[in-house]
CSV table of C-alpha atoms and ligand atoms in Angstrom, one decimal:
chain,number,residue,atom,x,y,z
A,608,MET,CA,43.9,-155.9,-6.4
A,609,ALA,CA,44.2,-157.8,-10.2
A,610,THR,CA,44.1,-161.0,-11.5
A,611,ILE,CA,47.3,-161.4,-13.7
A,612,SER,CA,47.5,-163.8,-16.9
A,613,LEU,CA,50.6,-165.8,-16.9
A,614,LYS,CA,51.8,-167.6,-20.7
A,615,CYS,CA,54.7,-169.3,-22.2
A,616,LYS,CA,55.7,-167.6,-25.5
A,617,CYS,CA,54.0,-170.4,-27.5
A,618,GLY,CA,50.8,-170.4,-24.9
A,619,GLN,CA,50.5,-174.2,-24.3
A,620,VAL,CA,51.0,-173.3,-20.6
A,621,ARG,CA,48.9,-170.4,-19.3
A,622,GLY,CA,47.7,-169.8,-15.6
A,623,SER,CA,46.9,-166.7,-13.3
A,624,ALA,CA,48.2,-164.9,-10.2
A,625,THR,CA,45.6,-163.7,-7.9
A,626,GLY,CA,45.7,-160.6,-5.2
A,627,ILE,CA,48.6,-158.9,-7.2
A,628,THR,CA,49.1,-154.9,-6.3
A,629,PRO,CA,52.5,-153.0,-6.4
A,630,ALA,CA,52.6,-153.6,-2.5
A,631,SER,CA,51.5,-157.4,-2.5
A,632,GLY,CA,55.3,-158.2,-4.3
A,633,ASN,CA,58.6,-157.4,-5.3
A,634,ARG,CA,59.1,-156.5,-8.7
A,635,VAL,CA,63.2,-156.5,-8.9
A,636,VAL,CA,65.6,-157.2,-11.7
A,637,CYS,CA,68.4,-159.4,-11.0
A,638,CYS,CA,72.1,-160.0,-12.8
A,639,CYS,CA,73.4,-162.5,-11.1
A,640,ASP,CA,75.3,-165.2,-13.4
A,641,SER,CA,73.2,-167.9,-12.0
A,642,CYS,CA,69.9,-166.0,-13.4
A,643,GLN,CA,72.2,-165.7,-17.2
A,644,ALA,CA,73.4,-169.0,-16.8
A,645,PHE,CA,69.3,-170.6,-16.5
A,646,ALA,CA,68.7,-168.6,-19.6
A,647,ALA,CA,71.6,-169.5,-21.4
A,648,HIS,CA,71.1,-172.9,-20.8
A,649,LEU,CA,67.2,-172.7,-22.2
A,650,GLY,CA,68.6,-171.0,-25.3
A,651,VAL,CA,66.9,-167.9,-24.7
A,652,GLU,CA,68.7,-164.9,-23.7
A,653,ALA,CA,67.7,-162.5,-26.0
A,654,ASP,CA,64.0,-162.8,-24.6
A,655,THR,CA,64.9,-163.0,-20.9
A,656,LEU,CA,67.8,-161.1,-20.5
A,657,ASP,CA,68.1,-156.8,-20.7
A,658,GLU,CA,70.8,-155.4,-22.4
A,659,PHE,CA,72.7,-155.6,-18.7
A,660,GLY,CA,72.5,-159.6,-18.1
A,661,GLY,CA,69.4,-158.5,-15.8
A,662,THR,CA,66.4,-160.9,-15.7
A,663,GLU,CA,63.4,-159.2,-14.7
A,664,LEU,CA,61.2,-160.9,-11.7
A,665,PHE,CA,58.2,-160.3,-9.2
A,666,GLN,CA,58.4,-162.1,-6.2
A,667,THR,CA,55.0,-163.0,-4.8
A,668,SER,CA,53.6,-166.1,-2.9
A,669,GLN,CA,53.2,-169.4,-4.4
A,670,SER,CA,49.9,-170.0,-3.5
A,671,GLN,CA,48.9,-166.9,-5.8
A,672,VAL,CA,49.7,-168.9,-8.8
A,673,GLN,CA,47.6,-171.1,-11.0
A,674,ILE,CA,48.8,-173.1,-13.8
A,675,GLU,CA,45.3,-173.6,-15.6
A,676,THR,CA,46.7,-175.0,-18.5
A,677,GLY,CA,49.8,-177.4,-19.7
A,678,GLN,CA,51.0,-178.3,-16.0
A,679,ASP,CA,52.3,-181.1,-17.8
A,680,LYS,CA,54.9,-179.1,-19.4
A,681,LEU,CA,56.2,-177.4,-16.3
A,682,GLN,CA,59.8,-178.4,-15.8
A,683,GLY,CA,62.3,-177.7,-12.5
A,684,LEU,CA,65.9,-177.2,-13.2
A,685,ARG,CA,68.8,-176.8,-10.4
A,686,LEU,CA,71.7,-175.3,-12.0
A,687,SER,CA,73.8,-176.9,-9.2
A,688,GLU,CA,72.7,-179.3,-6.6
A,689,LYS,CA,72.0,-176.7,-4.0
A,690,GLY,CA,70.6,-174.0,-6.2
A,691,LEU,CA,67.5,-172.5,-6.5
A,692,LEU,CA,65.0,-174.7,-8.4
A,693,ARG,CA,64.2,-172.9,-11.7
A,694,TRP,CA,61.0,-173.5,-13.6
A,695,TYR,CA,60.9,-173.4,-17.1
A,696,THR,CA,58.1,-174.8,-20.0
A,697,THR,CA,59.1,-177.6,-22.0
A,698,CYS,CA,57.1,-176.5,-24.8
A,699,CYS,CA,59.3,-173.5,-25.7
A,700,ASN,CA,62.0,-173.4,-23.0
A,701,THR,CA,59.6,-169.8,-21.9
A,702,PRO,CA,61.3,-169.1,-18.1
A,703,VAL,CA,58.6,-169.2,-15.6
A,704,GLY,CA,60.2,-168.6,-12.1
A,705,ASN,CA,62.7,-169.5,-9.3
A,706,THR,CA,61.9,-170.9,-6.2
A,707,ILE,CA,63.9,-172.5,-3.4
A,708,ASN,CA,61.5,-174.8,-2.0
A,709,ALA,CA,57.7,-175.7,0.0
A,710,LYS,CA,58.9,-174.1,3.2
A,711,MET,CA,59.8,-170.8,1.7
A,712,PRO,CA,56.7,-169.9,-0.1
A,713,PHE,CA,57.6,-167.4,-2.8
A,714,VAL,CA,58.0,-167.5,-6.5
A,715,GLY,CA,59.9,-165.1,-8.4
A,716,LEU,CA,57.6,-165.3,-11.5
A,717,ILE,CA,60.2,-164.5,-14.9
A,718,HIS,CA,58.7,-161.5,-17.1
A,719,THR,CA,58.9,-163.9,-19.7
A,720,PHE,CA,55.9,-166.0,-18.2
A,721,ILE,CA,54.0,-162.5,-17.0
A,722,ASP,CA,51.4,-161.3,-19.1
A,723,VAL,CA,50.8,-158.0,-18.2
A,724,GLU,CA,50.6,-154.8,-20.6
A,725,ASP,CA,51.3,-152.0,-18.1
A,726,LYS,CA,53.9,-153.2,-15.4
A,727,ASN,CA,54.5,-150.0,-13.8
A,728,ALA,CA,50.7,-149.8,-12.9
A,729,THR,CA,50.2,-153.5,-12.1
A,730,LEU,CA,53.4,-154.6,-10.8
A,731,GLY,CA,54.7,-151.3,-9.2
A,732,PRO,CA,57.9,-150.1,-10.3
A,733,VAL,CA,61.4,-152.2,-10.0
A,734,ARG,CA,62.2,-151.7,-6.3
A,735,ALA,CA,65.9,-153.3,-6.8
A,736,TYR,CA,68.5,-153.8,-9.6
A,737,VAL,CA,70.8,-156.7,-7.5
A,738,GLN,CA,73.6,-158.3,-8.0
A,739,THR,CA,75.0,-156.1,-10.7
A,740,LYS,CA,78.7,-157.1,-10.1
A,741,HIS,CA,77.6,-159.6,-12.2
A,742,ALA,CA,76.4,-157.3,-15.0
A,743,THR,CA,77.9,-158.1,-18.4
A,744,LYS,CA,78.4,-153.9,-18.9
A,745,GLU,CA,78.3,-151.2,-16.5
A,746,PRO,CA,74.5,-150.7,-15.8
A,747,ASP,CA,72.7,-147.4,-16.7
A,748,TYR,CA,70.2,-148.7,-13.8
A,749,PRO,CA,68.4,-145.8,-11.8
A,750,HIS,CA,69.9,-147.5,-8.9
A,751,HIS,CA,71.3,-150.3,-8.1
A,752,SER,CA,73.6,-153.0,-5.6
A,753,ALA,CA,76.0,-155.0,-6.2
A,754,LYS,CA,74.9,-158.2,-4.0
A,755,PHE,CA,71.4,-158.1,-2.7
A,756,PRO,CA,70.6,-155.3,-0.3
A,757,ILE,CA,69.2,-156.1,3.0
A,758,GLY,CA,66.3,-154.1,2.6
A,759,ILE,CA,64.8,-156.0,0.0
A,760,THR,CA,65.7,-159.2,1.7
A,761,LEU,CA,63.8,-158.2,4.8
A,762,ARG,CA,60.9,-157.0,3.1
A,763,ILE,CA,60.7,-160.8,1.2
A,764,ILE,CA,61.4,-162.6,4.8
A,765,ARG,CA,58.5,-160.3,6.3
A,766,LYS,CA,56.1,-161.1,3.4
A,767,MET,CA,57.0,-164.9,3.9
A,768,LEU,CA,56.2,-165.0,7.5
A,769,VAL,CA,52.6,-163.3,6.7
A,770,TRP,CA,52.1,-165.6,4.1
A,771,LYS,CA,52.7,-168.7,6.3
A,772,VAL,CA,50.5,-167.3,9.1
A,773,THR,CA,47.8,-166.7,6.8
A,774,GLY,CA,48.4,-170.2,5.1
A,775,LYS,CA,49.3,-168.9,1.8
A,776,ASP,CA,52.0,-170.9,1.7
A,777,LYS,CA,50.0,-174.0,0.0
A,778,PRO,CA,48.4,-174.8,-2.4
A,779,SER,CA,51.3,-174.2,-4.4
A,780,ALA,CA,51.7,-174.5,-8.3
A,781,PHE,CA,55.3,-176.2,-7.8
A,782,PHE,CA,55.4,-178.2,-4.7
A,783,SER,CA,52.9,-181.0,-3.4
A,784,ASP,CA,51.4,-180.2,-0.4
A,785,ASP,CA,53.9,-182.9,1.4
A,786,GLY,CA,56.7,-180.5,0.2
A,787,ARG,CA,58.3,-182.0,-3.0
A,788,PRO,CA,58.6,-180.5,-6.4
A,789,ALA,CA,55.7,-180.9,-8.2
A,790,VAL,CA,57.9,-182.7,-11.2
A,791,LYS,CA,61.2,-184.4,-10.3
A,792,PRO,CA,63.8,-181.5,-11.1
A,793,ILE,CA,67.1,-182.0,-13.6
A,794,VAL,CA,69.9,-181.3,-11.8
A,795,LEU,CA,72.5,-179.9,-14.4
A,796,SER,CA,76.5,-180.6,-12.7
A,797,ASP,CA,78.7,-177.8,-12.4
B,1489,LIG,ZN1,55.1,-172.8,-24.9
B,1490,LIG,ZN1,69.8,-163.9,-10.2
């Protein structure tokens, strides 16, 4: 098991994720238009999106993530009233991760915040390239799904159930123990 370091581009926000193995989470690339809109809103598309508009994420439990410095520079944002709660750093607009809420104790850490040299060895291979119906051009990924494949959805649901029964849903760097976001999220209107 590895402890991986997490760091924004300018280095003011730093943290770590503990207990990481290739089997402990899901490494996925998401091409959905919301992930693209998030990177565009922050003005960091070049650093965040691959050539097909995909964002690489590592889904893990929130309690495995600790923010050690710069917690006050962590900001949550929803693209719409009911959208995912997406986190970034206000110091340098580094995309940090995507959450749903405190009851769904996972976070999709965005590669821009993951400071790991050998991702294949530490995080395992990319398990799924999803939502490629929104890809900006015909992708040449080794395999891909137009939407979100059921296998990877079931895998994350199974993990969330295990995290809940093993108490890995708390504490969270993103939500207080009563389930409220750590800071009041910004909501963009459509
Ligand atoms: Zn920064
Ligand atoms: Zn997405």
